[in-house]
Amino acid sequence: QGHLQRINRLFSMLESVGLRPSLDSYSAALECMGRNQSSPKVIQRCVQQLKKDGFHVDELFQQCLFEEDEKEKVLSAIRIVQPNYQLPPPPKPQTCKASLLPDFYSKEKTVSYPKLDFSVQELQERFQQQLEMELDNTVTIESVESAKPLTPQAIKARKVLATLRSQWHDSILQALQKSKRSMSRLKTASGYNMLYPYLYLLPDEEYVGIMLQILNTLSPQGESLAVLARELGSKVYNRYITQRKLRSRQLEKVQEIYEDYIHLLAKDSQPDEYLPREYWEKLVAEAGFGPSLNLKDCSWPYMLLMRLGMHMLELLVKAVKVPRNILNPRLEPKLIPVLYHIYSFRSSWQVGLIKPHPIFSQIVSDAAETLLTFNSSAIPMLCPPVPWTSPHFGAFVLNDTKLMRFVDGAVQHQMLLEQCPLVNLHPVLDALNQLGNCAWKINQPVLDIIISIFNDKGNEKLDIPPPISEAPRPPAASSNSSTWNKSQKHKFLLCKKKAAEMHSLRMDALYKLSIANYVRDKVFWFPHNMDFRGRTYPCPPYFNHLGNDVTRAILLFAEGKPLGPNGLDWLKIHLINLTGLKKKNALQERLEYANEIMEEILDSADHPLTGRKWWMNTDEPWQALACCMEIARASRSPDPAAYVSHFPVHQDGSCNGLQHYAALGRDLIGAISVNLMPCSVPQDVYSAVAQQVEEFRKKDAEQGVKIARVLQGFISRKVVKQTVMTVVYGVTRYGGRLQMEKRLKETEEFPEEYLWEASHYLVKQVFNGIKEMFSATRDIQTWLTESAKLIAQSGQTVEWVTPLGLPIVQPYYRSRSTVAGRGQPARQQAKAQQAGIACRKPDTVKQKNAFPPNFIHSLDSTHMMLTALHCLRQGLTFVSVHDCYWTHALTVDVMNQICRQQFVALHSEKILQDLSEFMLEKYCSPGRETRALWQKKLMEQLSNVPRTGEFNLKKVMDSTYFFS
């Protein structure tokens, strides 16, 4: 009776202030009633009120998220008053109706998707390995530098470090416990009092471990206060999520479903007509009771992560100390902080940095430790990723991963994704799953050569960074820096900057090579997510196929396929493409050239470091070496067509952005210039623009323009290439001028006194040349820019939806200029550095300038996803590095065909017209009779869609050089 009265009072009180409980509130109330076996009257009153508020009992089970046995308890409560109540059947799977995929999701004909070359048992074992790695949160691996001999100095330094770390562990633990006690005594709700519960989510030892991990990875040059705080806060959050998934039994359920899911992927199993997402959803629907796979939202605000991280940093700064005389016994034995604050101006900001004391950096350097510790999410997965089924669920087994990457503090992307009907996101989710399901392995011979050079002082020409011991030394000068002249100070600063750059590059290479070495005998996978434009990225940040030449050279497909009749030819063409030598030549000429230099190719493969080293003088030397080795193995095999190759062959877009613009504007001249039309040899847009600029220069020189005469003989493809390439992605005249100046500087003969004037002149002529050659491109760019400008000036961000249904919003906002002054506490610096997040007005300039390139990027990603889905349907291995597509040599021709088909299909849509209609509906409120002046201007602008030319899109199907 008491319960009933309290429930009645609660409902009456809510009604009196015009509020009603949410569905989640009813679910929580009924769960408590089911758990406590409340009286039927209390439950009946709750169910009646639920119906009165417009809900249905079925919705509790269709829309609410449950943990542990909550679902069973809600059902138990309802059956007390409705004994015959049955759970609603799972909703029927919805079929995506995207116009670009009319048959892809059709169930009329069964499709057999490719299987992985593993048994069910093998995949189950790999899943267990991955699960154990994620449960540990971190992975400690051997550094590739570990082969160096252990010196007495290193042994001594390691002992010192071990002693210090033991002392620091105790000091940090005491400081943490002391701060928690002082917070518990606070009566006011101060900023740090707010942190109190977040310091009790994990055992104290976990917080200490996180702080020590940060200390062990700190660069001698220091790190941004904000970056470190964000990293510390995120580490706590990620460990909390792991604990929560364990407590809620969510992991238990994921485990059960994954064990069934791998039957879809394994070679010795039955189901084959499902996509990974579809099969996972089917298994979830059949699972019935137990926790939901999506946890109730528990994401922490950005400011909370920052404050928690700042607090942990302050504890580190206060608690971690080292004796001043540890390296020099003649000094006094005074304890000094290991970490200290320094400040650096960046633009109008004064940014706080945390820097380790040189004594600590010296000990770490002397110790030359051979172990590296990473978060488990930094290591490639040891089993196929969990398929993306929603914006909240997919990728790693335990590690929390967002479907869409976005800048800190931005929430609009997540809101847009949540508001979007899930069925509209199916193509994007399925494309990400296709990319993530590609299995990889290491090219061990190439990795071994790279590691040997890495440990032999590196090689800058081959992009293997030398150790910091090779950094240039500043010239000898007086020990008193105050007496240095201007030149000495300048040289000292340059040496310091170079040393910082070298350390950063060296550590980046060390991480990549060490991770590659760790998985050298394993098969692994890269789960994928995307940025706000839809461009896809592997989730592990250090080692992946988006990396540089070195990283790409050591990756092979785990699955091998025979070369077939044309595979060896494609390997040879791919090698010549990597050299950059025959870009203007026909494919047949490239193949003939490869056959002519077979002796060099075989010498490179057999004697990479002791032979004639032909491979070292190519554009992409390491990939070229790897390809030489593959060609050697294939050509020496008894039957090259039957040789099983794991080697990825790349097809690179031919000035991809301009291709999209030419297709959007049906621009015939532009289409010819970027290889959308059939031609006997590849068209080179960069040479064409250089030629056009040279024509302008000649005319100006004849009319007496001095700088035009100075530039005679200096206008080349190399000088204009970068600017032409980036014009399509929104480079400004200022940015273009800097690019030109850099290229001219690299030309030794060019007179230095004319650099500014010449680059200013050239960028103007390049823009004029592109305008003349690509008239439709400039019209579309201008239309997009002006539309974005009017939208941003109205105080709104620019939004659109890609042709595949992905909603996009540009995350550019104005932020106040804030100076975090010397001596401010870390928490005040955190507030200062986050001031911009509270100010949500759009940055008009960024919104305007970024819209054309972002829109083109979104079309590019749409084309890639369409290609990925259709490659999956035809059983191809496919991955992408944005506009560079990879597959086996056997299937290059098929992938090329699919790629062209999907480009034509994409641009056969009314892309600009659809964009115009979407924006008119969103920003111009068609229902209103009266409109503001800006709305009238925007309506006029959006309605004036650029006209298109006469180019016939179907010609793309016959284009030989769609890929460069």
Tab-separated table of C-alpha atoms in Angstrom, residues 26-248:
chain	number	residue	atom	x	y	z
A	26	TYR	CA	8.689	3.142	-17.003
A	27	SER	CA	11.108	0.343	-17.857
A	28	ALA	CA	13.249	1.132	-14.778
A	29	ALA	CA	10.167	1.338	-12.507
A	30	LEU	CA	8.740	-1.976	-13.761
A	31	GLU	CA	12.144	-3.653	-13.483
A	32	CYS	CA	12.260	-2.683	-9.771
A	33	MET	CA	8.689	-3.915	-9.292
A	34	GLY	CA	9.497	-7.235	-10.977
A	35	ARG	CA	12.659	-7.638	-8.906
A	36	ASN	CA	10.812	-6.862	-5.626
A	37	GLN	CA	7.620	-8.736	-6.566
A	38	SER	CA	5.501	-5.600	-5.950
A	39	SER	CA	1.745	-5.813	-5.446
A	40	PRO	CA	-0.447	-6.157	-8.569
A	41	LYS	CA	-2.131	-2.811	-7.725
A	42	VAL	CA	1.158	-0.911	-7.894
A	43	ILE	CA	2.122	-2.567	-11.206
A	44	GLN	CA	-1.366	-2.068	-12.654
A	45	ARG	CA	-1.244	1.653	-11.781
A	46	CYS	CA	2.148	1.943	-13.547
A	47	VAL	CA	0.955	0.094	-16.682
A	48	GLN	CA	-2.219	2.231	-16.839
A	49	GLN	CA	-0.187	5.416	-16.576
A	50	LEU	CA	2.176	4.126	-19.283
A	51	LYS	CA	-0.783	3.675	-21.650
A	52	LYS	CA	-2.257	7.031	-20.626
A	53	ASP	CA	1.028	8.677	-21.634
A	54	GLY	CA	0.655	7.247	-25.159
A	55	PHE	CA	3.015	4.278	-24.883
A	56	HIS	CA	2.353	0.598	-25.503
A	57	VAL	CA	3.721	-2.225	-23.356
A	58	ASP	CA	5.334	-3.796	-26.457
A	59	GLU	CA	7.455	-0.661	-26.896
A	60	LEU	CA	9.272	-1.422	-23.642
A	61	PHE	CA	10.832	-4.468	-25.321
A	62	GLN	CA	11.247	-2.908	-28.750
A	63	GLN	CA	12.907	0.384	-27.820
A	64	CYS	CA	14.509	0.124	-24.350
A	65	LEU	CA	18.040	-1.071	-23.706
A	66	PHE	CA	18.588	-3.651	-20.961
A	67	GLU	CA	21.548	-4.832	-18.895
A	68	GLU	CA	21.993	-8.127	-17.033
A	69	ASP	CA	18.517	-9.643	-16.329
A	70	GLU	CA	16.534	-6.367	-16.531
A	71	LYS	CA	14.450	-7.532	-19.508
A	72	GLU	CA	13.352	-10.672	-17.640
A	73	LYS	CA	12.368	-8.620	-14.566
A	74	VAL	CA	10.245	-6.171	-16.602
A	75	LEU	CA	8.482	-9.123	-18.235
A	76	SER	CA	7.992	-10.732	-14.814
A	77	ALA	CA	6.280	-7.544	-13.513
A	78	ILE	CA	3.959	-7.269	-16.525
A	79	ARG	CA	2.940	-10.934	-16.300
A	80	ILE	CA	1.812	-10.351	-12.701
A	81	VAL	CA	-1.047	-8.210	-14.088
A	82	GLN	CA	-1.217	-9.724	-17.630
A	83	PRO	CA	-0.423	-13.450	-17.132
A	84	ASN	CA	-0.785	-14.297	-20.848
A	85	TYR	CA	1.401	-11.446	-22.150
A	86	GLN	CA	3.824	-12.561	-24.877
A	87	LEU	CA	6.913	-10.685	-26.038
A	88	PRO	CA	6.395	-8.931	-29.382
A	89	PRO	CA	8.058	-10.736	-32.296
A	90	PRO	CA	11.333	-9.199	-33.479
A	91	PRO	CA	10.763	-6.569	-36.183
A	92	LYS	CA	11.071	-7.790	-39.754
A	93	PRO	CA	14.392	-6.754	-41.303
A	94	GLN	CA	13.961	-3.624	-43.396
A	95	THR	CA	15.328	-3.608	-46.939
A	96	CYS	CA	17.360	-0.623	-48.081
A	97	LYS	CA	15.773	1.119	-51.073
A	98	ALA	CA	18.756	3.258	-52.113
A	99	SER	CA	18.354	4.199	-55.766
A	100	LEU	CA	22.029	3.425	-56.385
A	101	LEU	CA	21.588	-0.157	-55.150
A	102	PRO	CA	18.336	-1.283	-56.813
A	103	ASP	CA	19.238	-5.006	-56.871
A	104	PHE	CA	21.949	-5.267	-54.242
A	105	TYR	CA	19.598	-5.998	-51.322
A	106	SER	CA	17.110	-7.974	-53.401
A	107	LYS	CA	16.419	-11.453	-51.997
A	108	GLU	CA	14.973	-12.706	-55.265
A	109	LYS	CA	18.217	-14.432	-56.219
A	110	THR	CA	20.563	-15.968	-53.659
A	111	VAL	CA	24.125	-14.710	-53.558
A	112	SER	CA	27.100	-16.692	-52.314
A	113	TYR	CA	29.512	-14.272	-50.653
A	114	PRO	CA	33.217	-15.182	-50.295
A	115	LYS	CA	34.390	-17.205	-47.284
A	116	LEU	CA	37.583	-16.783	-45.277
A	117	ASP	CA	40.196	-19.535	-45.531
A	118	PHE	CA	39.676	-20.620	-41.908
A	119	SER	CA	37.604	-23.278	-40.191
A	120	VAL	CA	35.007	-22.462	-37.531
A	121	GLN	CA	37.359	-23.798	-34.851
A	122	GLU	CA	40.270	-21.629	-36.053
A	123	LEU	CA	38.113	-18.495	-36.014
A	124	GLN	CA	36.839	-19.346	-32.514
A	125	GLU	CA	40.441	-19.661	-31.265
A	126	ARG	CA	41.336	-16.308	-32.860
A	127	PHE	CA	38.312	-14.682	-31.225
A	128	GLN	CA	39.477	-15.909	-27.805
A	129	GLN	CA	42.959	-14.443	-28.418
A	130	GLN	CA	41.421	-11.096	-29.384
A	131	LEU	CA	39.116	-11.125	-26.365
A	132	GLU	CA	42.000	-11.787	-23.962
A	133	MET	CA	43.992	-8.925	-25.532
A	134	GLU	CA	41.081	-6.474	-25.165
A	135	LEU	CA	40.325	-7.576	-21.596
A	136	ASP	CA	43.934	-6.733	-20.678
A	137	ASN	CA	43.377	-3.218	-22.131
A	138	THR	CA	47.064	-2.906	-23.038
A	139	VAL	CA	49.540	-4.979	-25.047
A	140	THR	CA	53.268	-4.994	-24.315
A	141	ILE	CA	55.462	-5.973	-27.261
A	142	GLU	CA	59.157	-6.191	-28.090
A	143	SER	CA	60.659	-3.138	-29.776
A	144	VAL	CA	62.449	-3.855	-33.054
A	145	GLU	CA	65.441	-2.087	-31.527
A	146	SER	CA	65.758	-4.916	-28.991
A	147	ALA	CA	68.515	-6.650	-30.994
A	148	LYS	CA	71.067	-4.021	-29.901
A	149	PRO	CA	73.697	-5.279	-27.392
A	150	LEU	CA	72.959	-4.493	-23.755
A	151	THR	CA	75.639	-2.135	-22.414
A	152	PRO	CA	76.603	-1.762	-18.704
A	153	GLN	CA	75.236	1.806	-18.924
A	154	ALA	CA	71.849	0.484	-20.109
A	155	ILE	CA	71.736	-2.185	-17.359
A	156	LYS	CA	72.460	0.459	-14.711
A	157	ALA	CA	69.840	2.866	-16.156
A	158	ARG	CA	67.197	0.123	-16.215
A	159	LYS	CA	67.806	-0.666	-12.539
A	160	VAL	CA	67.515	3.035	-11.694
A	161	LEU	CA	64.271	3.286	-13.672
A	162	ALA	CA	62.798	0.186	-11.993
A	163	THR	CA	63.553	1.658	-8.538
A	164	LEU	CA	62.139	5.047	-9.480
A	165	ARG	CA	58.957	3.531	-10.979
A	166	SER	CA	58.344	1.551	-7.804
A	167	GLN	CA	58.687	4.765	-5.759
A	168	TRP	CA	56.512	6.717	-8.211
A	169	HIS	CA	53.823	4.041	-8.042
A	170	ASP	CA	53.588	4.485	-4.266
A	171	SER	CA	53.759	8.314	-4.486
A	172	ILE	CA	51.008	8.519	-7.137
A	173	LEU	CA	48.830	6.077	-5.189
A	174	GLN	CA	49.171	8.163	-2.004
A	175	ALA	CA	48.483	11.410	-3.925
A	176	LEU	CA	45.380	9.893	-5.539
A	177	GLN	CA	43.985	8.625	-2.229
A	178	LYS	CA	44.727	11.950	-0.548
A	179	SER	CA	42.911	13.887	-3.303
A	180	LYS	CA	39.886	11.581	-2.984
A	181	ARG	CA	39.782	12.111	0.793
A	182	SER	CA	39.954	15.886	0.397
A	183	MET	CA	37.180	15.782	-2.240
A	184	SER	CA	34.953	13.725	0.057
A	185	ARG	CA	35.173	16.549	2.639
A	186	LEU	CA	34.115	19.248	0.154
A	187	LYS	CA	30.609	20.495	0.808
A	188	THR	CA	30.240	22.751	-2.216
A	189	ALA	CA	29.738	21.366	-5.701
A	190	SER	CA	33.048	22.654	-7.021
A	191	GLY	CA	34.515	21.494	-10.311
A	192	TYR	CA	36.707	18.926	-8.641
A	193	ASN	CA	33.953	17.733	-6.346
A	194	MET	CA	32.181	16.765	-9.575
A	195	LEU	CA	35.106	14.429	-10.347
A	196	TYR	CA	34.759	12.571	-7.053
A	197	PRO	CA	32.536	9.704	-8.311
A	198	TYR	CA	34.697	9.279	-11.431
A	199	LEU	CA	37.719	8.505	-9.275
A	200	TYR	CA	35.882	5.525	-7.750
A	201	LEU	CA	34.845	3.783	-10.972
A	202	LEU	CA	38.058	1.735	-11.160
A	203	PRO	CA	40.411	0.284	-8.533
A	204	ASP	CA	43.066	2.805	-7.445
A	205	GLU	CA	45.766	0.627	-9.014
A	206	GLU	CA	44.149	1.088	-12.442
A	207	TYR	CA	44.368	4.896	-12.233
A	208	VAL	CA	48.006	4.640	-11.136
A	209	GLY	CA	48.785	2.273	-14.029
A	210	ILE	CA	47.212	4.687	-16.530
A	211	MET	CA	49.264	7.602	-15.203
A	212	LEU	CA	52.511	5.617	-15.246
A	213	GLN	CA	51.807	4.501	-18.817
A	214	ILE	CA	51.527	8.155	-19.911
A	215	LEU	CA	54.780	8.941	-18.103
A	216	ASN	CA	56.591	6.118	-19.922
A	217	THR	CA	55.567	7.333	-23.384
A	218	LEU	CA	56.202	11.069	-22.960
A	219	SER	CA	58.451	12.622	-25.615
A	220	PRO	CA	61.572	14.520	-24.391
A	221	GLN	CA	60.190	17.534	-26.302
A	222	GLY	CA	57.002	17.487	-24.220
A	223	GLU	CA	53.342	17.216	-25.128
A	224	SER	CA	50.340	19.518	-25.138
A	225	LEU	CA	48.563	19.717	-21.791
A	226	ALA	CA	45.184	19.392	-23.532
A	227	VAL	CA	46.276	16.336	-25.561
A	228	LEU	CA	47.616	14.536	-22.488
A	229	ALA	CA	44.544	15.397	-20.421
A	230	ARG	CA	42.260	14.103	-23.180
A	231	GLU	CA	44.299	10.904	-23.429
A	232	LEU	CA	44.223	10.275	-19.673
A	233	GLY	CA	40.481	10.957	-19.417
A	234	SER	CA	39.799	8.683	-22.414
A	235	LYS	CA	41.849	5.830	-20.936
A	236	VAL	CA	39.763	5.938	-17.748
A	237	TYR	CA	36.543	6.072	-19.784
A	238	ASN	CA	37.589	3.111	-21.970
A	239	ARG	CA	38.437	0.965	-18.957
A	240	TYR	CA	35.153	1.908	-17.312
A	241	ILE	CA	33.267	0.848	-20.471
A	242	THR	CA	35.100	-2.488	-20.457
A	243	GLN	CA	34.115	-3.061	-16.803
A	244	ARG	CA	30.532	-2.059	-17.562
A	245	LYS	CA	30.295	-4.489	-20.481
A	246	LEU	CA	31.492	-7.252	-18.176
A	247	ARG	CA	29.080	-6.331	-15.357
A	248	SER	CA	26.078	-5.964	-17.661
